[in-house]
Amino acid sequence: MRRGGEREEEEAGGGPARAAQLEELDGRELALVPSAVEDFLKDYSRGKYREAVRRMAAERGRSVEVSVEDMVLYDRRLVDALVANPRAFLEVMEGAVRALLRVEDPEYAQRARRVHVRLASLPELFKVSLRGLRAEHVGRLVAVEGIVTRMTPVRHVLTTAVYACASCGEELRVDGGAPPGLKCPKCRGRLVLVKERCEFIDVQKLVLQERPEELPPGQLPRSIEVVVTDDLVDRARPGDRVTVVGFLEVAEDRRITRDGPPTFAAYIDANNIIVSSRDVEAVEITPEDERRILELSRREDLEELIVSSIAPSIYGYREVKLAVALLLFGGVPKVYPDGVRVRGDIHVLLIGDPGTAKSQLLRYACSVAPRGLYTTGKGSTAAGLTAAVVKDASGEFVLEAGALVLADGGVACIDEFDKMEARDRTAIHEAMEQQTVSIAKAGITATLNARASILAAANPAFGRYLPNRNIAENIDLPVTILSRFDLIFILRDVPSEREDAALADHVLGFHAEELPPGELLPPELLRKYIAYARAHSRPRLSPEARQKIKEYYVKMRARGEDAPIAITPRQLEALIRLSEARARMHLRNVVTAEDAEVAIQLMEHFLRSVGVDTATKLVDIDTVMTGQPKSQREKIILLLDIIKELVRSNDGNPVKVEDVMKEAQARGLDEAFVRKVLEKLYESGEIMMPRQGYIITTV
Ligand SMILES: [Zn+2]
């Protein structure tokens, strides 16, 4: 590339310019620029920009995007001139585009009121980090990367006003509105604005913030206002990762000091907004990294290595760590022929007694996620977890992105998930399943992307997890939210001598700066590995994996009218995602039977941990998850009620099983079901059998 650039520079009759010469560029040299700019647009790369101008005309657009890298290759001095006086240079270039447009499409050239040159592919010398913006950059052209967090509605700013005199009808055109007290120049009569003949330009303000994964630890994100006009309006939405090309400007800011010397707030007057595609890798991977990643992927003990590397300071919790690992790799999103989109992102909830290291797991996951965002249920801003329309400091309504929108394309680690605001409790359903956030308030209507995995932690409602109550009772969250998690783990702090001793050794070992036994992946390498896997592996189910999952699902599902349903289609989708994630972990494009087996084992662990009886299916997922007993549960309750009634009418004495059976059948319960449930109730201690053939309730 460089060689080509030099050759073209020689052809253009110039040598490589030096940075030191830039400031010496005087008016005479700048005057040379217009013809050079025109030549560049006409000649570069077999008419690339002539074609761009033609396309703009055909689409009735108003902008042509010009690559600054192209200018570097064509004639470095063009870039020098751009650096020296960017606004003047852009005017020259827009003039040249108009000249080209007159040749390519004279009719449109006449009609087009505005033509913009939007700069793209800026070389390093223009790039400034948001944190690095300083007074020295004011007035300069900069390229700043970040994430859009806020957006105002579109306003229409008057650029040319047309007035008519109320007395004599005289018309008057004034650029940029009119000074107060303007009178008719002919008769001094009152002037009335003729709105339909005025010219307006669309204006919108955005707030650009540092990307969450780039934030130095413990620092609050920096942000800057960006003003976009005309066809740049609505190009980016909150949650989009963008490069803003524009001029750093300052405006008097009376919000801080009403009296005293004025302070100035910086903003960017945008020339271009380039929205990054979602697939752009958040992590840079060198060829050397790739070699290490591929080597790792071939190791026999890969899964163990990754699982034991997840939050190594936390002892145990193998299944939880495996689930977190699979969440980080993620499944594959699918769009069915009817347009229904099924997420590939895996959601995991950890419900835990205090002191069970939930937060530590979340923080670790966040640090190795290629795009990780850590927040709490309340969120870090007024927008909370989803999005909100809020008033900014100047009293204007703005749409602000919440955590899940900012985590789009990554992983949101949400601590104290149960503390989320009422507004989020409603909006999060859509965010978790459709992975969008829709909002319509104060004239702002938008649908934002929230394609993120959620790793959430919550505290039990009673301080500790009560094993004899279902999840819905144990946690202060609606069951409809709970059912959207692929896996839920209950981390209980149950004392056990053997476990406690092992845990103590583990923790004390860490404090003695001993490494835990075995090899660990450094977090930075794991992060790169995950990023690489997400970018390069798109696994599909093999026939064997499909068969395994199907068998399990069918086994857990109903057979016949009265058989309980242990799991629902939600768990089927979760199994597919988990299997895909495990294939990704191995950098495979095929989901094997073994992947499916691992996913099934995790699902079994989850179901058992929340109290689903996968062997008898007597307690189903709906009962423990939704807390709304399905017909099965209702029948069990009915049977218990029958026994209680009979016991009561027998003065509190044990009743005959035979009588219970008769009454139950009379009320529509079948014999086999009643026998099975009675056995269960006996086992769980809810009924007693003081003598053969007689039962009594204990509660
Ligand atoms: Zn008049």
XYZ file of C-alpha atoms and ligand atoms in Angstrom:
700
model
C 0.000 0.000 0.000
C 2.709 2.416 0.975
C 4.665 1.722 -2.181
C 1.591 2.456 -4.290
C 1.071 5.695 -2.416
C 4.617 6.836 -3.073
C 4.293 6.058 -6.730
C 1.144 8.073 -7.000
C 2.709 10.913 -5.088
C 5.556 10.937 -7.563
C 3.099 10.951 -10.427
C 1.371 13.898 -8.847
C 4.759 15.585 -8.709
C 5.205 15.671 -4.969
C 7.350 13.983 -2.381
C 6.309 12.748 1.056
C 5.254 15.695 3.146
C 6.407 15.997 6.732
C 4.223 16.778 9.684
C 6.381 19.789 10.503
C 5.470 21.393 7.215
C 1.774 21.298 7.903
C 1.665 24.433 9.977
C 3.639 26.288 7.299
C 0.956 25.640 4.738
C -0.011 29.158 3.673
C -2.850 30.570 1.627
C -0.878 30.188 -1.611
C -0.514 26.465 -1.128
C -4.139 26.051 -0.076
C -5.080 27.797 -3.319
C -3.463 24.921 -5.188
C -5.840 22.524 -3.506
C -9.128 22.857 -5.508
C -7.721 21.474 -8.745
C -5.915 18.696 -6.859
C -9.157 17.802 -5.061
C -11.090 17.737 -8.329
C -8.443 15.546 -9.941
C -8.542 13.178 -6.991
C -12.324 12.807 -7.146
C -12.296 12.360 -10.917
C -9.346 10.015 -11.258
C -8.956 8.020 -8.096
C -9.188 4.263 -8.514
C -10.831 4.200 -11.970
C -13.523 6.689 -11.102
C -14.552 5.338 -7.682
C -15.852 8.740 -6.607
C -17.492 9.565 -9.938
C -19.454 6.369 -9.364
C -20.206 7.460 -5.775
C -21.565 10.776 -7.030
C -23.686 8.983 -9.632
C -25.072 6.707 -6.921
C -25.867 9.653 -4.666
C -27.806 11.267 -7.525
C -29.645 8.042 -8.347
C -30.677 7.582 -4.710
C -31.511 11.271 -4.355
C -29.017 11.374 -1.501
C -27.099 14.344 -0.211
C -23.799 12.823 0.856
C -20.721 11.283 -0.671
C -18.392 9.368 1.615
C -14.703 9.996 0.933
C -11.943 7.852 2.391
C -9.061 9.836 3.818
C -6.877 6.738 3.379
C -7.573 7.077 -0.361
C -6.362 10.678 -0.184
C -3.173 9.522 1.549
C -2.546 7.075 -1.297
C -3.345 9.596 -4.019
C -1.475 12.646 -2.784
C -0.362 13.055 0.790
C -0.522 16.836 0.415
C -4.315 16.657 0.253
C -4.284 15.264 3.768
C -1.838 17.953 4.879
C -4.263 20.570 3.598
C -7.145 18.804 5.360
C -5.238 18.866 8.630
C -4.209 22.498 8.219
C -7.685 23.854 7.567
C -10.321 21.153 7.675
C -13.429 23.304 7.271
C -12.044 25.191 4.270
C -10.836 21.924 2.760
C -14.273 20.323 3.111
C -15.883 23.342 1.420
C -13.466 22.967 -1.471
C -14.229 19.272 -1.693
C -17.987 19.820 -1.576
C -17.569 22.353 -4.386
C -15.706 19.714 -6.389
C -18.468 17.161 -5.728
C -21.043 19.682 -6.996
C -18.971 20.216 -10.124
C -18.903 16.439 -10.674
C -22.633 16.215 -10.001
C -23.319 18.861 -12.672
C -21.573 16.589 -15.157
C -23.081 13.307 -13.976
C -26.674 14.447 -13.344
C -27.286 18.097 -14.221
C -30.973 17.902 -13.367
C -30.345 16.656 -9.826
C -27.435 19.094 -9.408
C -29.911 21.930 -9.951
C -32.396 20.571 -7.420
C -30.011 19.426 -4.686
C -29.905 22.147 -2.109
C -27.140 20.586 -0.075
C -24.262 18.270 -0.890
C -22.018 16.914 1.832
C -18.677 15.221 1.830
C -18.561 12.705 4.684
C -15.066 11.649 5.658
C -14.337 8.014 6.478
C -11.303 5.733 7.035
C -9.330 8.359 8.860
C -5.657 7.580 9.528
C -4.280 7.314 13.059
C -3.278 10.960 13.159
C -6.933 12.035 13.447
C -7.898 9.494 16.091
C -8.353 10.733 19.622
C -9.771 8.784 22.548
C -12.723 10.340 24.305
C -10.621 10.553 27.440
C -7.831 12.221 25.454
C -9.864 15.156 24.072
C -8.240 18.417 25.186
C -8.403 22.150 24.529
C -5.680 21.711 21.888
C -8.136 19.727 19.769
C -10.685 22.557 19.579
C -11.384 23.451 15.960
C -9.560 20.380 14.710
C -10.934 17.433 12.803
C -11.028 14.371 15.040
C -12.221 10.770 14.836
C -13.541 9.520 18.176
C -14.813 6.026 18.904
C -17.465 5.278 21.476
C -20.964 4.087 22.154
C -24.073 6.237 21.702
C -25.912 6.469 25.009
C -28.428 9.252 24.407
C -30.384 10.725 21.545
C -32.730 13.690 21.335
C -35.731 13.777 19.030
C -35.044 15.397 15.658
C -35.456 19.165 15.641
C -35.852 21.294 12.538
C -33.664 24.339 12.606
C -34.565 27.263 10.402
C -31.786 27.959 7.917
C -33.563 30.363 5.586
C -36.642 32.279 6.713
C -39.201 33.680 4.289
C -41.370 36.533 5.596
C -44.333 38.325 4.092
C -45.450 41.770 5.093
C -48.888 41.752 6.702
C -49.702 45.151 5.159
C -48.246 45.293 1.658
C -47.376 41.660 0.944
C -43.689 42.289 0.304
C -41.560 39.148 0.664
C -38.249 38.934 2.412
C -35.696 36.074 2.581
C -33.380 36.035 5.576
C -30.650 33.435 6.111
C -30.592 31.918 9.566
C -33.812 33.533 10.791
C -34.325 37.222 11.454
C -33.068 39.670 14.061
C -35.774 40.702 16.551
C -37.848 43.712 15.647
C -37.369 43.356 11.883
C -39.960 45.407 9.960
C -41.064 45.457 6.320
C -38.384 47.381 4.398
C -41.067 49.007 2.225
C -43.825 50.084 4.573
C -42.416 49.237 8.022
C -45.368 46.851 8.439
C -45.419 43.707 10.526
C -43.672 40.630 9.022
C -45.238 37.157 9.163
C -43.219 33.958 8.752
C -44.282 31.895 5.719
C -43.419 28.492 7.192
C -44.044 26.372 4.129
C -41.521 28.373 2.124
C -38.800 28.445 4.781
C -35.840 26.106 4.632
C -35.072 23.890 7.580
C -32.314 21.504 8.434
C -32.756 18.492 10.705
C -30.657 18.565 13.841
C -30.206 15.972 16.538
C -27.983 15.692 19.552
C -26.325 12.463 20.628
C -24.189 11.636 23.614
C -21.101 9.584 22.875
C -19.617 7.635 25.764
C -16.515 5.533 26.281
C -17.165 1.883 25.489
C -17.784 -0.137 28.651
C -14.969 -2.611 27.948
C -12.438 0.211 27.476
C -13.161 1.861 30.758
C -10.210 1.914 33.146
C -11.170 -0.129 36.232
C -13.119 1.849 38.798
C -13.525 4.897 36.552
C -16.744 6.569 35.530
C -17.228 6.699 31.768
C -16.500 10.005 30.021
C -18.921 11.317 27.457
C -19.325 14.176 24.992
C -22.240 15.699 23.116
C -22.342 15.259 19.352
C -24.429 17.437 17.054
C -25.558 15.762 13.837
C -27.424 17.466 11.005
C -29.356 16.699 7.836
C -28.949 13.125 6.578
C -26.793 12.120 9.579
C -29.885 12.413 11.748
C -31.119 9.051 13.073
C -28.123 7.294 11.534
C -27.073 5.978 14.961
C -29.239 4.903 17.863
C -28.442 4.520 21.537
C -26.422 1.353 22.021
C -24.649 1.651 18.646
C -20.883 1.557 18.629
C -19.734 4.298 16.325
C -16.818 6.355 15.097
C -17.725 10.028 15.092
C -15.771 12.162 12.616
C -16.145 15.850 13.273
C -14.868 19.130 14.621
C -14.295 19.599 18.293
C -16.077 22.804 19.226
C -16.894 24.642 22.403
C -20.100 26.366 23.374
C -20.737 28.691 26.246
C -22.299 26.666 29.005
C -24.462 28.697 31.367
C -25.659 25.615 33.181
C -22.667 25.517 35.464
C -22.081 29.202 36.253
C -25.005 31.543 35.820
C -22.968 34.495 37.053
C -19.281 35.092 36.700
C -17.063 34.211 33.778
C -18.624 31.895 31.208
C -17.504 28.293 31.101
C -17.372 26.354 27.885
C -18.509 22.839 27.187
C -16.979 20.853 24.384
C -19.052 19.101 21.753
C -18.403 17.510 18.388
C -19.919 19.022 15.279
C -20.242 15.797 13.328
C -19.140 15.427 9.728
C -19.817 11.690 9.690
C -21.120 8.903 11.925
C -19.800 5.465 11.081
C -21.733 2.698 12.818
C -19.555 -0.341 13.552
C -20.989 -3.620 12.453
C -21.912 -5.864 15.343
C -19.386 -8.454 14.266
C -16.378 -6.183 14.539
C -14.179 -7.907 17.048
C -13.867 -6.246 20.393
C -10.541 -7.952 20.965
C -7.486 -7.724 18.768
C -6.044 -11.127 17.912
C -2.534 -11.383 16.512
C -1.313 -14.321 14.396
C 0.649 -15.462 17.467
C -2.583 -15.360 19.535
C -4.333 -17.373 16.861
C -1.619 -20.027 16.979
C -2.020 -20.333 20.772
C -5.814 -20.411 20.489
C -5.795 -23.213 17.919
C -3.286 -25.148 19.986
C -5.490 -24.757 23.081
C -8.588 -25.880 21.197
C -6.959 -29.240 20.448
C -6.220 -30.054 24.067
C -7.990 -33.043 25.589
C -8.549 -31.213 28.875
C -9.816 -27.982 27.267
C -13.169 -27.950 29.044
C -11.653 -28.644 32.467
C -8.977 -26.035 31.843
C -11.536 -23.355 30.949
C -13.914 -24.252 33.766
C -11.182 -24.258 36.410
C -9.865 -20.943 35.054
C -13.221 -19.238 35.695
C -12.976 -17.268 38.928
C -10.255 -19.598 40.302
C -10.346 -17.953 43.722
C -13.848 -19.361 44.204
C -13.916 -22.933 45.395
C -16.186 -25.539 43.861
C -19.341 -24.707 41.891
C -18.212 -26.707 38.880
C -21.649 -26.705 37.197
C -22.078 -22.979 37.762
C -18.659 -22.270 36.274
C -19.391 -24.505 33.292
C -22.677 -22.658 32.773
C -20.864 -19.306 32.944
C -18.289 -20.579 30.429
C -21.032 -21.690 28.025
C -22.790 -18.344 28.463
C -19.563 -16.569 27.473
C -19.256 -18.634 24.287
C -22.975 -18.420 23.494
C -25.223 -20.259 21.070
C -26.203 -19.284 17.546
C -29.189 -16.989 16.887
C -31.691 -18.301 14.359
C -34.342 -16.777 12.172
C -37.111 -19.146 11.156
C -38.757 -18.904 7.722
C -41.748 -17.137 9.286
C -39.409 -14.389 10.520
C -39.408 -15.454 14.171
C -35.986 -14.853 15.670
C -34.687 -17.151 18.393
C -31.855 -15.835 20.487
C -28.520 -17.591 20.699
C -27.552 -15.735 23.855
C -27.720 -17.769 27.051
C -29.196 -16.249 30.226
C -28.118 -17.608 33.610
C -29.400 -16.596 37.049
C -27.557 -17.265 40.296
C -29.685 -17.108 43.414
C -27.481 -17.237 46.408
C -27.193 -16.898 50.109
C -25.065 -13.940 51.156
C -21.378 -14.763 51.090
C -21.576 -17.276 48.246
C -19.310 -15.265 45.947
C -21.959 -14.469 43.339
C -20.569 -10.988 42.722
C -17.063 -12.348 42.285
C -18.275 -14.753 39.614
C -20.036 -11.903 37.828
C -16.993 -9.661 37.938
C -14.758 -12.394 36.625
C -17.172 -13.220 33.788
C -17.299 -9.530 32.906
C -13.509 -9.326 32.736
C -13.173 -12.215 30.261
C -16.245 -11.430 28.141
C -15.123 -9.816 24.870
C -17.764 -7.164 25.525
C -18.651 -7.261 29.181
C -20.705 -4.778 31.148
C -21.108 -4.968 34.923
C -24.002 -3.233 36.602
C -26.580 -3.698 39.321
C -30.313 -4.242 39.046
C -30.867 -0.546 39.518
C -28.530 0.184 36.599
C -25.858 2.854 36.582
C -28.067 5.614 35.170
C -31.680 6.735 35.110
C -32.156 4.442 32.111
C -31.722 1.422 34.369
C -31.451 -1.951 32.663
C -33.448 -1.205 29.508
C -33.995 2.382 28.334
C -35.778 5.534 29.390
C -36.825 8.918 28.148
C -35.308 11.414 30.577
C -34.793 15.155 30.760
C -31.207 16.233 30.220
C -29.512 19.166 32.001
C -30.960 21.661 29.545
C -34.490 20.365 30.159
C -34.764 18.591 26.831
C -36.194 15.067 26.580
C -33.631 12.495 25.512
C -33.754 8.774 24.914
C -31.152 7.106 27.077
C -29.853 3.577 26.675
C -29.793 1.320 29.726
C -27.368 -1.473 30.540
C -28.776 -4.181 28.246
C -28.739 -1.849 25.246
C -25.179 -0.778 26.005
C -24.222 -4.455 26.316
C -25.602 -5.208 22.820
C -23.360 -7.820 21.228
C -21.857 -8.820 24.554
C -22.556 -9.982 28.082
C -24.386 -8.032 30.774
C -23.377 -9.108 34.294
C -26.144 -7.823 36.558
C -25.729 -8.002 40.321
C -28.732 -7.584 42.640
C -30.986 -8.375 39.713
C -33.985 -8.529 42.072
C -33.544 -4.821 42.873
C -34.539 -3.663 39.407
C -37.031 -0.858 38.993
C -40.705 -1.484 38.256
C -40.320 0.024 34.773
C -37.532 -2.449 33.931
C -39.579 -5.372 35.242
C -41.975 -4.775 32.388
C -39.478 -3.944 29.656
C -37.032 -6.719 30.476
C -39.332 -9.447 29.139
C -38.895 -8.118 25.615
C -35.187 -7.479 26.214
C -34.587 -11.064 27.315
C -36.558 -12.835 24.586
C -36.804 -10.615 21.476
C -33.606 -8.851 22.560
C -34.960 -5.418 21.779
C -36.123 -2.523 23.924
C -39.056 -0.510 22.606
C -39.946 2.867 23.964
C -42.538 5.481 23.106
C -42.645 8.526 25.336
C -42.499 12.317 25.069
C -42.516 12.191 21.269
C -39.666 9.693 21.120
C -40.405 6.323 19.560
C -37.614 3.844 19.099
C -36.700 0.188 19.173
C -33.167 -0.426 20.389
C -31.129 -3.600 20.104
C -30.276 -5.502 23.268
C -28.674 -8.665 21.929
C -26.826 -9.521 25.108
C -26.428 -12.540 27.337
C -27.503 -11.945 30.891
C -25.568 -13.329 33.821
C -27.591 -12.209 36.818
C -27.288 -12.655 40.559
C -30.077 -12.223 43.073
C -30.560 -12.519 46.795
C -33.195 -14.754 48.348
C -36.291 -12.854 49.436
C -36.052 -14.137 53.029
C -32.322 -13.501 53.369
C -31.610 -17.206 52.913
C -32.874 -19.674 50.372
C -35.664 -21.739 51.877
C -35.502 -25.175 50.268
C -39.080 -26.060 51.134
C -40.446 -23.183 49.069
C -40.378 -22.853 45.284
C -38.171 -20.397 43.422
C -40.965 -17.956 42.815
C -41.525 -17.689 46.558
C -37.803 -17.484 47.275
C -37.043 -14.567 45.030
C -38.631 -11.186 44.615
C -39.048 -11.417 40.842
C -42.047 -12.164 38.666
C -42.164 -15.748 37.445
C -42.389 -14.555 33.855
C -38.863 -13.149 34.192
C -37.565 -16.274 35.954
C -38.836 -18.492 33.154
C -36.714 -16.597 30.620
C -33.482 -17.844 32.121
C -31.927 -20.874 30.454
C -30.407 -22.020 33.722
C -30.941 -21.031 37.331
C -28.567 -22.047 40.091
C -29.206 -21.912 43.767
C -25.989 -21.339 45.658
C -26.632 -22.357 49.222
C -24.263 -21.858 52.091
C -24.924 -25.252 53.669
C -22.366 -26.225 56.282
C -20.538 -29.453 55.556
C -17.373 -30.408 57.354
C -15.592 -31.937 54.379
C -16.523 -29.089 52.006
C -15.638 -26.468 54.593
C -12.205 -27.951 55.114
C -11.530 -28.034 51.381
C -12.795 -24.490 50.993
C -10.634 -23.278 53.861
C -7.577 -24.889 52.271
C -8.421 -23.263 48.974
C -8.876 -19.778 50.423
C -5.863 -20.032 52.744
C -3.767 -21.293 49.846
C -4.656 -18.177 47.920
C -3.698 -15.958 50.790
C -0.382 -17.747 51.075
C 0.046 -16.891 47.375
C 0.078 -20.520 46.431
C -1.488 -21.201 43.119
C -4.431 -23.537 43.179
C -3.532 -26.970 41.937
C -3.455 -27.344 38.208
C -2.889 -25.058 35.285
C -4.968 -21.931 34.693
C -5.584 -19.831 31.605
C -4.637 -16.177 32.071
C -7.833 -14.058 31.801
C -6.469 -12.144 28.807
C -5.883 -15.365 26.859
C -9.311 -16.725 27.794
C -10.870 -13.468 26.637
C -9.126 -13.755 23.276
C -10.086 -17.414 23.012
C -13.758 -16.585 23.598
C -13.683 -13.710 21.105
C -12.053 -15.970 18.535
C -14.584 -18.758 19.084
C -17.536 -16.380 18.817
C -16.184 -14.994 15.550
C -15.094 -18.242 13.903
C -17.454 -20.979 15.013
C -21.084 -21.259 13.902
C -22.043 -24.730 15.074
C -24.995 -26.707 13.723
C -26.615 -29.724 15.335
C -25.420 -33.084 14.067
C -28.095 -35.798 13.611
C -26.700 -37.576 16.712
C -26.938 -34.429 18.851
C -30.440 -33.772 17.572
C -31.449 -37.332 18.471
C -29.986 -37.046 22.007
C -31.788 -33.801 22.746
C -35.028 -35.073 21.274
C -34.917 -38.273 23.351
C -34.359 -36.324 26.545
C -37.060 -33.827 25.739
C -39.630 -36.473 24.883
C -38.750 -38.386 28.059
C -39.370 -35.284 30.130
C -42.602 -34.437 28.329
C -46.118 -35.652 28.659
C -47.250 -39.028 27.459
C -50.982 -39.312 27.757
C -53.411 -36.911 29.275
C -52.509 -37.134 32.928
C -48.730 -37.503 32.704
C -46.922 -34.502 34.123
C -44.779 -32.254 31.924
C -41.362 -31.896 33.495
C -40.057 -29.305 31.042
C -41.368 -26.902 28.407
C -40.197 -25.826 24.927
C -38.161 -23.098 26.632
C -35.865 -25.769 28.057
C -35.627 -27.386 24.635
C -34.335 -24.130 23.166
C -31.972 -23.740 26.111
C -30.575 -27.237 25.490
C -29.839 -26.360 21.871
C -28.098 -23.116 22.852
C -26.020 -24.835 25.528
C -24.992 -27.600 23.112
C -23.983 -25.039 20.498
C -21.994 -23.089 23.071
C -20.076 -26.214 24.044
C -19.259 -26.901 20.380
C -18.026 -23.325 20.136
C -15.843 -23.845 23.156
C -14.070 -26.514 21.096
C -14.025 -24.254 18.001
C -16.210 -26.765 16.189
C -18.888 -26.090 13.595
C -20.717 -29.279 14.440
C -22.595 -29.988 17.664
C -21.723 -33.529 18.695
C -23.675 -36.017 20.797
C -21.182 -35.305 23.593
C -21.996 -31.569 23.477
C -25.686 -32.449 23.785
C -24.888 -34.790 26.675
C -23.052 -32.025 28.576
C -25.966 -29.641 27.972
C -28.425 -32.258 29.253
C -26.356 -32.843 32.394
C -26.341 -29.111 33.126
C -30.091 -28.960 32.557
C -30.587 -31.912 34.907
C -28.468 -30.188 37.542
C -30.564 -27.043 37.186
C -33.889 -28.886 37.309
C -32.897 -30.881 40.377
C -31.460 -27.825 42.102
C -34.763 -25.985 41.727
C -36.797 -28.990 42.837
C -38.049 -30.548 39.616
C -38.292 -34.267 40.165
C -36.848 -35.483 36.877
C -37.280 -39.156 37.833
C -40.995 -39.162 38.678
C -41.815 -35.844 36.994
C -44.281 -35.404 39.836
C -43.127 -31.851 40.456
C -42.863 -30.140 37.082
C -41.009 -27.081 35.851
C -44.172 -25.006 35.775
C -44.829 -25.648 39.420
C -41.374 -24.675 40.611
C -40.738 -21.925 38.095
C -44.063 -20.242 37.622
C -45.434 -20.903 41.071
C -48.749 -21.303 39.295
C -49.694 -24.901 39.763
C -50.743 -26.558 36.548
C -53.511 -29.107 36.536
C -51.217 -31.728 38.109
C -50.458 -29.548 41.058
C -54.110 -28.614 41.374
C -55.032 -32.283 41.502
C -52.484 -32.933 44.235
C -53.912 -30.044 46.240
C -57.425 -31.345 45.619
C -56.416 -34.769 46.899
C -54.861 -33.245 50.022
C -58.035 -31.237 50.579
C -60.146 -34.406 50.257
C -58.041 -36.147 52.915
C -58.259 -33.098 55.204
C -62.042 -32.933 54.806
C -62.441 -36.627 55.579
C -60.113 -36.372 58.599
C -62.060 -33.370 59.851
C -65.420 -35.095 59.477
C -63.906 -38.082 61.320
C -63.145 -35.856 64.351
C -59.461 -35.595 63.426
C -58.891 -39.337 63.319
C -57.097 -41.298 60.568
C -59.318 -42.193 57.611
C -59.507 -45.258 55.399
C -57.429 -45.111 52.166
C -60.392 -46.856 50.529
C -62.692 -43.949 51.472
C -60.183 -41.412 50.183
C -59.976 -43.333 46.924
C -63.770 -43.415 46.531
C -64.126 -39.682 47.173
C -61.187 -38.840 44.869
C -62.644 -40.879 42.026
C -66.002 -39.226 42.566
C -64.248 -35.905 42.037
C -62.543 -37.018 38.825
C -59.113 -38.241 39.957
C -58.038 -41.615 38.615
C -56.894 -44.453 40.851
C -53.340 -44.824 39.522
C -52.721 -41.112 39.968
C -54.096 -41.114 43.518
C -51.931 -44.109 44.514
C -48.801 -42.452 43.086
C -49.495 -39.140 44.811
C -50.328 -40.783 48.127
C -46.961 -42.520 48.008
C -45.238 -39.199 47.317
C -47.130 -37.433 50.095
C -46.209 -40.235 52.454
C -42.534 -39.964 51.469
C -42.481 -36.190 51.848
C -44.137 -36.514 55.241
C -47.289 -34.629 54.345
C -49.414 -37.630 55.330
C -48.838 -40.393 57.846
C -50.033 -43.980 57.978
C -50.553 -44.747 61.704
C -51.849 -48.219 60.872
C -52.232 -50.249 57.689
C -54.931 -48.898 55.386
C -55.449 -45.656 57.353
C -53.975 -42.220 56.689
C -53.959 -38.795 58.305
C -52.562 -35.459 57.203
C -49.705 -33.877 59.168
C -50.239 -30.282 58.044
Zn -44.929 46.142 3.758
